[in-house]
């Protein structure tokens, strides 16, 4: 069962777009938001599909070699530190990159994970569209608001600025005086 809203919030927290609380882990596909698109990690693909990571890397290398620009856009080189603290390579894959790699995986378990990943990608993208959909504001309203912001800024500056005397004059603070006949 996929809890879309909590998964999207977890991803947004991980990427620093929402205030973060305790880290949340998921048993299913782990997606993350990067440069406006959802990605998955080659290590997770290897784990979920029962493959050795080196073989998934080999498949990605072969795909990148034959796909040219499409490969560079959908397979982002990355790295991680292994248990010994050594830097190891991995890839972040977009939905299209995942699809290219997963097409070659066979078996009932592979089909199940393909569906889980595709469902997760679809759900995350749909939820982001719902979260980020903002009603459109008419251009004339935007222009009027910008003018009002400018007016408020100018008035604030005028009220807070100290008047400068003309040459040969000084500024005398206003004082209050009681008006005759009033108590």
JSON list of C-alpha atoms in Angstrom, two decimals:
[
{"chain": "A", "resi": 1, "resn": "UNK", "atom": "CA", "xyz": [0.00, 0.00, 0.00]},
{"chain": "A", "resi": 2, "resn": "UNK", "atom": "CA", "xyz": [1.44, 3.36, -1.04]},
{"chain": "A", "resi": 3, "resn": "UNK", "atom": "CA", "xyz": [0.81, 6.39, 1.15]},
{"chain": "A", "resi": 4, "resn": "UNK", "atom": "CA", "xyz": [1.34, 9.05, -1.50]},
{"chain": "A", "resi": 5, "resn": "UNK", "atom": "CA", "xyz": [1.00, 12.20, 0.58]},
{"chain": "A", "resi": 6, "resn": "UNK", "atom": "CA", "xyz": [3.39, 11.04, 3.31]},
{"chain": "A", "resi": 7, "resn": "UNK", "atom": "CA", "xyz": [5.90, 9.79, 0.71]},
{"chain": "A", "resi": 8, "resn": "UNK", "atom": "CA", "xyz": [5.87, 13.14, -1.10]},
{"chain": "A", "resi": 9, "resn": "UNK", "atom": "CA", "xyz": [6.28, 15.00, 2.17]},
{"chain": "A", "resi": 10, "resn": "UNK", "atom": "CA", "xyz": [9.17, 12.67, 3.10]},
{"chain": "A", "resi": 11, "resn": "UNK", "atom": "CA", "xyz": [10.87, 13.44, -0.22]},
{"chain": "A", "resi": 12, "resn": "UNK", "atom": "CA", "xyz": [10.30, 17.18, 0.11]},
{"chain": "A", "resi": 13, "resn": "UNK", "atom": "CA", "xyz": [11.73, 17.08, 3.65]},
{"chain": "A", "resi": 14, "resn": "UNK", "atom": "CA", "xyz": [14.74, 15.08, 2.46]},
{"chain": "A", "resi": 15, "resn": "UNK", "atom": "CA", "xyz": [15.42, 17.70, -0.22]},
{"chain": "A", "resi": 16, "resn": "UNK", "atom": "CA", "xyz": [15.06, 20.54, 2.28]},
{"chain": "A", "resi": 17, "resn": "UNK", "atom": "CA", "xyz": [11.85, 21.90, 0.75]},
{"chain": "A", "resi": 18, "resn": "UNK", "atom": "CA", "xyz": [9.81, 21.26, 3.90]},
{"chain": "A", "resi": 19, "resn": "UNK", "atom": "CA", "xyz": [10.83, 21.54, 7.54]},
{"chain": "A", "resi": 20, "resn": "UNK", "atom": "CA", "xyz": [12.34, 18.22, 8.42]},
{"chain": "A", "resi": 21, "resn": "UNK", "atom": "CA", "xyz": [11.43, 16.02, 11.31]},
{"chain": "A", "resi": 22, "resn": "UNK", "atom": "CA", "xyz": [12.64, 12.49, 11.89]},
{"chain": "A", "resi": 23, "resn": "UNK", "atom": "CA", "xyz": [13.83, 10.74, 8.74]},
{"chain": "A", "resi": 24, "resn": "UNK", "atom": "CA", "xyz": [11.26, 8.39, 7.24]},
{"chain": "A", "resi": 25, "resn": "UNK", "atom": "CA", "xyz": [12.17, 5.11, 5.57]},
{"chain": "A", "resi": 26, "resn": "UNK", "atom": "CA", "xyz": [10.06, 3.18, 3.08]},
{"chain": "A", "resi": 27, "resn": "UNK", "atom": "CA", "xyz": [10.00, -0.52, 2.25]},
{"chain": "A", "resi": 28, "resn": "UNK", "atom": "CA", "xyz": [9.04, 0.21, -1.35]},
{"chain": "A", "resi": 29, "resn": "UNK", "atom": "CA", "xyz": [10.76, 2.23, -4.03]},
{"chain": "A", "resi": 30, "resn": "UNK", "atom": "CA", "xyz": [12.62, 5.24, -2.66]},
{"chain": "A", "resi": 31, "resn": "UNK", "atom": "CA", "xyz": [12.32, 8.24, -4.93]},
{"chain": "A", "resi": 32, "resn": "UNK", "atom": "CA", "xyz": [13.83, 11.66, -4.38]},
{"chain": "A", "resi": 33, "resn": "UNK", "atom": "CA", "xyz": [13.30, 15.04, -5.98]},
{"chain": "A", "resi": 34, "resn": "UNK", "atom": "CA", "xyz": [16.30, 16.53, -7.76]},
{"chain": "A", "resi": 35, "resn": "UNK", "atom": "CA", "xyz": [16.31, 19.44, -10.25]},
{"chain": "A", "resi": 36, "resn": "UNK", "atom": "CA", "xyz": [12.52, 19.33, -10.48]},
{"chain": "A", "resi": 37, "resn": "UNK", "atom": "CA", "xyz": [12.27, 15.63, -11.38]},
{"chain": "A", "resi": 38, "resn": "UNK", "atom": "CA", "xyz": [11.94, 12.44, -9.37]},
{"chain": "A", "resi": 39, "resn": "UNK", "atom": "CA", "xyz": [14.88, 10.05, -9.39]},
{"chain": "A", "resi": 40, "resn": "UNK", "atom": "CA", "xyz": [15.74, 6.65, -7.98]},
{"chain": "A", "resi": 41, "resn": "UNK", "atom": "CA", "xyz": [19.14, 5.27, -7.02]},
{"chain": "A", "resi": 42, "resn": "UNK", "atom": "CA", "xyz": [20.96, 2.47, -8.88]},
{"chain": "A", "resi": 43, "resn": "UNK", "atom": "CA", "xyz": [21.74, 0.79, -5.53]},
{"chain": "A", "resi": 44, "resn": "UNK", "atom": "CA", "xyz": [18.03, 0.54, -4.70]},
{"chain": "A", "resi": 45, "resn": "UNK", "atom": "CA", "xyz": [17.32, -0.90, -8.14]},
{"chain": "A", "resi": 46, "resn": "UNK", "atom": "CA", "xyz": [19.99, -3.55, -7.60]},
{"chain": "A", "resi": 47, "resn": "UNK", "atom": "CA", "xyz": [18.56, -4.38, -4.16]},
{"chain": "A", "resi": 48, "resn": "UNK", "atom": "CA", "xyz": [14.91, -4.54, -5.25]},
{"chain": "A", "resi": 49, "resn": "UNK", "atom": "CA", "xyz": [15.54, -6.50, -8.44]},
{"chain": "A", "resi": 50, "resn": "UNK", "atom": "CA", "xyz": [17.97, -8.95, -6.83]},
{"chain": "A", "resi": 51, "resn": "UNK", "atom": "CA", "xyz": [20.92, -7.85, -8.98]},
{"chain": "A", "resi": 52, "resn": "UNK", "atom": "CA", "xyz": [24.51, -7.09, -8.09]},
{"chain": "A", "resi": 53, "resn": "UNK", "atom": "CA", "xyz": [25.11, -3.34, -8.17]},
{"chain": "A", "resi": 54, "resn": "UNK", "atom": "CA", "xyz": [28.12, -3.78, -10.45]},
{"chain": "A", "resi": 55, "resn": "UNK", "atom": "CA", "xyz": [25.82, -5.42, -13.02]},
{"chain": "A", "resi": 56, "resn": "UNK", "atom": "CA", "xyz": [23.28, -2.60, -12.80]},
{"chain": "A", "resi": 57, "resn": "UNK", "atom": "CA", "xyz": [26.18, -0.14, -13.30]},
{"chain": "A", "resi": 58, "resn": "UNK", "atom": "CA", "xyz": [27.30, -2.15, -16.34]},
{"chain": "A", "resi": 59, "resn": "UNK", "atom": "CA", "xyz": [23.76, -1.98, -17.80]},
{"chain": "A", "resi": 60, "resn": "UNK", "atom": "CA", "xyz": [23.63, 1.78, -17.21]},
{"chain": "A", "resi": 61, "resn": "UNK", "atom": "CA", "xyz": [27.08, 2.27, -18.79]},
{"chain": "A", "resi": 62, "resn": "UNK", "atom": "CA", "xyz": [25.96, 0.30, -21.86]},
{"chain": "A", "resi": 63, "resn": "UNK", "atom": "CA", "xyz": [22.72, 2.27, -22.08]},
{"chain": "A", "resi": 64, "resn": "UNK", "atom": "CA", "xyz": [24.54, 5.61, -21.77]},
{"chain": "A", "resi": 65, "resn": "UNK", "atom": "CA", "xyz": [26.99, 4.59, -24.48]},
{"chain": "A", "resi": 66, "resn": "UNK", "atom": "CA", "xyz": [24.23, 3.82, -26.95]},
{"chain": "A", "resi": 67, "resn": "UNK", "atom": "CA", "xyz": [21.72, 6.54, -25.97]},
{"chain": "A", "resi": 68, "resn": "UNK", "atom": "CA", "xyz": [23.88, 9.68, -26.28]},
{"chain": "A", "resi": 69, "resn": "UNK", "atom": "CA", "xyz": [22.16, 12.82, -24.94]},
{"chain": "A", "resi": 70, "resn": "UNK", "atom": "CA", "xyz": [19.12, 10.86, -23.78]},
{"chain": "A", "resi": 71, "resn": "UNK", "atom": "CA", "xyz": [21.43, 8.79, -21.58]},
{"chain": "A", "resi": 72, "resn": "UNK", "atom": "CA", "xyz": [23.18, 11.82, -20.11]},
{"chain": "A", "resi": 73, "resn": "UNK", "atom": "CA", "xyz": [19.83, 13.42, -19.29]},
{"chain": "A", "resi": 74, "resn": "UNK", "atom": "CA", "xyz": [18.38, 10.34, -17.58]},
{"chain": "A", "resi": 75, "resn": "UNK", "atom": "CA", "xyz": [21.37, 8.75, -15.82]},
{"chain": "A", "resi": 76, "resn": "UNK", "atom": "CA", "xyz": [23.13, 11.16, -13.47]},
{"chain": "A", "resi": 77, "resn": "UNK", "atom": "CA", "xyz": [26.49, 9.94, -12.13]},
{"chain": "A", "resi": 78, "resn": "UNK", "atom": "CA", "xyz": [26.78, 10.11, -8.36]},
{"chain": "A", "resi": 79, "resn": "UNK", "atom": "CA", "xyz": [28.72, 8.46, -5.56]},
{"chain": "A", "resi": 80, "resn": "UNK", "atom": "CA", "xyz": [28.34, 7.17, -2.05]},
{"chain": "A", "resi": 81, "resn": "UNK", "atom": "CA", "xyz": [30.64, 6.00, 0.74]},
{"chain": "A", "resi": 82, "resn": "UNK", "atom": "CA", "xyz": [30.73, 2.25, 1.31]},
{"chain": "A", "resi": 83, "resn": "UNK", "atom": "CA", "xyz": [31.18, 0.55, 4.70]},
{"chain": "A", "resi": 84, "resn": "UNK", "atom": "CA", "xyz": [34.96, 1.10, 4.52]},
{"chain": "A", "resi": 85, "resn": "UNK", "atom": "CA", "xyz": [34.50, 4.82, 3.84]},
{"chain": "A", "resi": 86, "resn": "UNK", "atom": "CA", "xyz": [35.58, 4.51, 0.20]},
{"chain": "A", "resi": 87, "resn": "UNK", "atom": "CA", "xyz": [33.80, 6.49, -2.48]},
{"chain": "A", "resi": 88, "resn": "UNK", "atom": "CA", "xyz": [31.86, 4.24, -4.86]},
{"chain": "A", "resi": 89, "resn": "UNK", "atom": "CA", "xyz": [30.01, 5.21, -7.99]},
{"chain": "A", "resi": 90, "resn": "UNK", "atom": "CA", "xyz": [26.28, 4.96, -8.46]},
{"chain": "A", "resi": 91, "resn": "UNK", "atom": "CA", "xyz": [23.66, 6.64, -10.64]},
{"chain": "A", "resi": 92, "resn": "UNK", "atom": "CA", "xyz": [20.49, 8.61, -10.07]},
{"chain": "A", "resi": 93, "resn": "UNK", "atom": "CA", "xyz": [17.92, 7.61, -12.67]},
{"chain": "A", "resi": 94, "resn": "UNK", "atom": "CA", "xyz": [14.90, 9.55, -13.88]},
{"chain": "A", "resi": 95, "resn": "UNK", "atom": "CA", "xyz": [11.66, 7.74, -14.65]},
{"chain": "A", "resi": 96, "resn": "UNK", "atom": "CA", "xyz": [12.82, 7.25, -18.25]},
{"chain": "A", "resi": 97, "resn": "UNK", "atom": "CA", "xyz": [16.24, 6.02, -17.14]},
{"chain": "A", "resi": 98, "resn": "UNK", "atom": "CA", "xyz": [14.64, 3.56, -14.76]},
{"chain": "A", "resi": 99, "resn": "UNK", "atom": "CA", "xyz": [12.32, 2.33, -17.51]},
{"chain": "A", "resi": 100, "resn": "UNK", "atom": "CA", "xyz": [15.22, 1.75, -19.93]},
{"chain": "A", "resi": 101, "resn": "UNK", "atom": "CA", "xyz": [17.18, -0.27, -17.36]},
{"chain": "A", "resi": 102, "resn": "UNK", "atom": "CA", "xyz": [14.24, -2.19, -15.89]},
{"chain": "A", "resi": 103, "resn": "UNK", "atom": "CA", "xyz": [13.01, -3.31, -19.34]},
{"chain": "A", "resi": 104, "resn": "UNK", "atom": "CA", "xyz": [15.82, -5.84, -19.38]},
{"chain": "A", "resi": 105, "resn": "UNK", "atom": "CA", "xyz": [14.88, -7.40, -16.03]},
{"chain": "A", "resi": 106, "resn": "UNK", "atom": "CA", "xyz": [12.66, -10.48, -16.22]},
{"chain": "A", "resi": 107, "resn": "UNK", "atom": "CA", "xyz": [10.73, -12.73, -13.88]},
{"chain": "A", "resi": 108, "resn": "UNK", "atom": "CA", "xyz": [7.64, -12.34, -11.71]},
{"chain": "A", "resi": 109, "resn": "UNK", "atom": "CA", "xyz": [9.51, -10.49, -8.94]},
{"chain": "A", "resi": 110, "resn": "UNK", "atom": "CA", "xyz": [11.01, -8.11, -11.52]},
{"chain": "A", "resi": 111, "resn": "UNK", "atom": "CA", "xyz": [7.56, -7.40, -12.96]},
{"chain": "A", "resi": 112, "resn": "UNK", "atom": "CA", "xyz": [6.22, -6.71, -9.46]},
{"chain": "A", "resi": 113, "resn": "UNK", "atom": "CA", "xyz": [9.02, -4.20, -8.75]},
{"chain": "A", "resi": 114, "resn": "UNK", "atom": "CA", "xyz": [8.61, -2.55, -12.15]},
{"chain": "A", "resi": 115, "resn": "UNK", "atom": "CA", "xyz": [4.96, -1.92, -11.32]},
{"chain": "A", "resi": 116, "resn": "UNK", "atom": "CA", "xyz": [5.84, -0.66, -7.82]},
{"chain": "A", "resi": 117, "resn": "UNK", "atom": "CA", "xyz": [8.39, 1.81, -9.21]},
{"chain": "A", "resi": 118, "resn": "UNK", "atom": "CA", "xyz": [6.10, 3.03, -11.99]},
{"chain": "A", "resi": 119, "resn": "UNK", "atom": "CA", "xyz": [3.23, 3.43, -9.51]},
{"chain": "A", "resi": 120, "resn": "UNK", "atom": "CA", "xyz": [5.52, 5.38, -7.17]},
{"chain": "A", "resi": 121, "resn": "UNK", "atom": "CA", "xyz": [6.73, 7.67, -9.98]},
{"chain": "A", "resi": 122, "resn": "UNK", "atom": "CA", "xyz": [3.14, 8.30, -11.12]},
{"chain": "A", "resi": 123, "resn": "UNK", "atom": "CA", "xyz": [1.86, 8.93, -7.61]},
{"chain": "A", "resi": 124, "resn": "UNK", "atom": "CA", "xyz": [4.69, 11.29, -6.67]},
{"chain": "A", "resi": 125, "resn": "UNK", "atom": "CA", "xyz": [4.33, 13.33, -9.84]},
{"chain": "A", "resi": 126, "resn": "UNK", "atom": "CA", "xyz": [0.54, 13.55, -9.43]},
{"chain": "A", "resi": 127, "resn": "UNK", "atom": "CA", "xyz": [0.89, 14.63, -5.80]},
{"chain": "A", "resi": 128, "resn": "UNK", "atom": "CA", "xyz": [3.46, 17.30, -6.66]},
{"chain": "A", "resi": 129, "resn": "UNK", "atom": "CA", "xyz": [1.12, 18.64, -9.35]},
{"chain": "A", "resi": 130, "resn": "UNK", "atom": "CA", "xyz": [-1.65, 18.84, -6.71]},
{"chain": "A", "resi": 131, "resn": "UNK", "atom": "CA", "xyz": [0.59, 20.47, -4.11]},
{"chain": "A", "resi": 132, "resn": "UNK", "atom": "CA", "xyz": [2.11, 23.00, -6.49]},
{"chain": "A", "resi": 133, "resn": "UNK", "atom": "CA", "xyz": [-1.00, 23.93, -8.45]},
{"chain": "A", "resi": 134, "resn": "UNK", "atom": "CA", "xyz": [-1.55, 27.61, -7.75]},
{"chain": "A", "resi": 135, "resn": "UNK", "atom": "CA", "xyz": [-4.52, 29.53, -9.11]},
{"chain": "A", "resi": 136, "resn": "UNK", "atom": "CA", "xyz": [-3.57, 31.95, -11.85]},
{"chain": "A", "resi": 137, "resn": "UNK", "atom": "CA", "xyz": [-3.78, 35.66, -11.06]},
{"chain": "A", "resi": 138, "resn": "UNK", "atom": "CA", "xyz": [-4.85, 38.04, -13.81]},
{"chain": "A", "resi": 139, "resn": "UNK", "atom": "CA", "xyz": [-1.93, 40.10, -15.21]},
{"chain": "A", "resi": 140, "resn": "UNK", "atom": "CA", "xyz": [-3.67, 43.39, -14.41]},
{"chain": "A", "resi": 141, "resn": "UNK", "atom": "CA", "xyz": [-4.02, 42.33, -10.76]},
{"chain": "A", "resi": 142, "resn": "UNK", "atom": "CA", "xyz": [-0.32, 41.44, -10.64]},
{"chain": "A", "resi": 143, "resn": "UNK", "atom": "CA", "xyz": [0.59, 44.83, -12.16]},
{"chain": "A", "resi": 144, "resn": "UNK", "atom": "CA", "xyz": [-1.63, 46.64, -9.64]},
{"chain": "A", "resi": 145, "resn": "UNK", "atom": "CA", "xyz": [-0.07, 44.73, -6.74]},
{"chain": "A", "resi": 146, "resn": "UNK", "atom": "CA", "xyz": [3.43, 45.59, -7.98]},
{"chain": "A", "resi": 147, "resn": "UNK", "atom": "CA", "xyz": [2.47, 49.30, -8.15]},
{"chain": "A", "resi": 148, "resn": "UNK", "atom": "CA", "xyz": [1.02, 49.13, -4.64]},
{"chain": "A", "resi": 149, "resn": "UNK", "atom": "CA", "xyz": [4.17, 47.43, -3.35]},
{"chain": "A", "resi": 150, "resn": "UNK", "atom": "CA", "xyz": [6.23, 50.23, -4.90]},
{"chain": "A", "resi": 151, "resn": "UNK", "atom": "CA", "xyz": [3.97, 52.89, -3.36]},
{"chain": "A", "resi": 152, "resn": "UNK", "atom": "CA", "xyz": [4.17, 51.29, 0.08]},
{"chain": "A", "resi": 153, "resn": "UNK", "atom": "CA", "xyz": [7.94, 51.02, -0.21]},
{"chain": "A", "resi": 154, "resn": "UNK", "atom": "CA", "xyz": [8.25, 54.68, -1.22]},
{"chain": "A", "resi": 155, "resn": "UNK", "atom": "CA", "xyz": [5.97, 55.81, 1.62]},
{"chain": "A", "resi": 156, "resn": "UNK", "atom": "CA", "xyz": [7.93, 53.72, 4.11]},
{"chain": "A", "resi": 157, "resn": "UNK", "atom": "CA", "xyz": [11.20, 55.25, 2.92]},
{"chain": "A", "resi": 158, "resn": "UNK", "atom": "CA", "xyz": [9.70, 58.73, 3.12]},
{"chain": "A", "resi": 159, "resn": "UNK", "atom": "CA", "xyz": [8.40, 58.18, 6.64]},
{"chain": "A", "resi": 160, "resn": "UNK", "atom": "CA", "xyz": [11.63, 56.66, 7.93]},
{"chain": "A", "resi": 161, "resn": "UNK", "atom": "CA", "xyz": [14.09, 58.95, 6.22]},
{"chain": "A", "resi": 162, "resn": "UNK", "atom": "CA", "xyz": [15.50, 62.02, 7.96]},
{"chain": "A", "resi": 163, "resn": "UNK", "atom": "CA", "xyz": [14.78, 65.25, 6.10]},
{"chain": "A", "resi": 164, "resn": "UNK", "atom": "CA", "xyz": [17.89, 67.08, 4.89]},
{"chain": "A", "resi": 165, "resn": "UNK", "atom": "CA", "xyz": [17.93, 70.89, 5.33]},
{"chain": "A", "resi": 166, "resn": "UNK", "atom": "CA", "xyz": [18.60, 73.18, 2.43]},
{"chain": "A", "resi": 167, "resn": "UNK", "atom": "CA", "xyz": [21.96, 75.00, 2.57]},
{"chain": "A", "resi": 168, "resn": "UNK", "atom": "CA", "xyz": [21.89, 77.76, 5.19]},
{"chain": "A", "resi": 169, "resn": "UNK", "atom": "CA", "xyz": [18.93, 76.25, 7.11]},
{"chain": "A", "resi": 170, "resn": "UNK", "atom": "CA", "xyz": [18.54, 73.88, 10.05]},
{"chain": "A", "resi": 171, "resn": "UNK", "atom": "CA", "xyz": [15.78, 71.46, 10.98]},
{"chain": "A", "resi": 172, "resn": "UNK", "atom": "CA", "xyz": [13.94, 72.20, 14.22]},
{"chain": "A", "resi": 173, "resn": "UNK", "atom": "CA", "xyz": [11.90, 69.44, 15.75]},
{"chain": "A", "resi": 174, "resn": "UNK", "atom": "CA", "xyz": [8.21, 70.11, 16.00]},
{"chain": "A", "resi": 175, "resn": "UNK", "atom": "CA", "xyz": [6.98, 70.73, 19.49]},
{"chain": "A", "resi": 176, "resn": "UNK", "atom": "CA", "xyz": [3.53, 70.67, 20.96]},
{"chain": "A", "resi": 177, "resn": "UNK", "atom": "CA", "xyz": [1.81, 73.63, 22.47]},
{"chain": "A", "resi": 178, "resn": "UNK", "atom": "CA", "xyz": [-1.51, 73.82, 24.27]},
{"chain": "A", "resi": 179, "resn": "UNK", "atom": "CA", "xyz": [-4.17, 75.72, 22.37]},
{"chain": "A", "resi": 180, "resn": "UNK", "atom": "CA", "xyz": [-5.58, 78.70, 24.29]},
{"chain": "A", "resi": 181, "resn": "UNK", "atom": "CA", "xyz": [-9.01, 78.16, 25.71]},
{"chain": "A", "resi": 182, "resn": "UNK", "atom": "CA", "xyz": [-8.83, 74.37, 25.89]},
{"chain": "A", "resi": 183, "resn": "UNK", "atom": "CA", "xyz": [-8.14, 72.49, 29.08]}
]
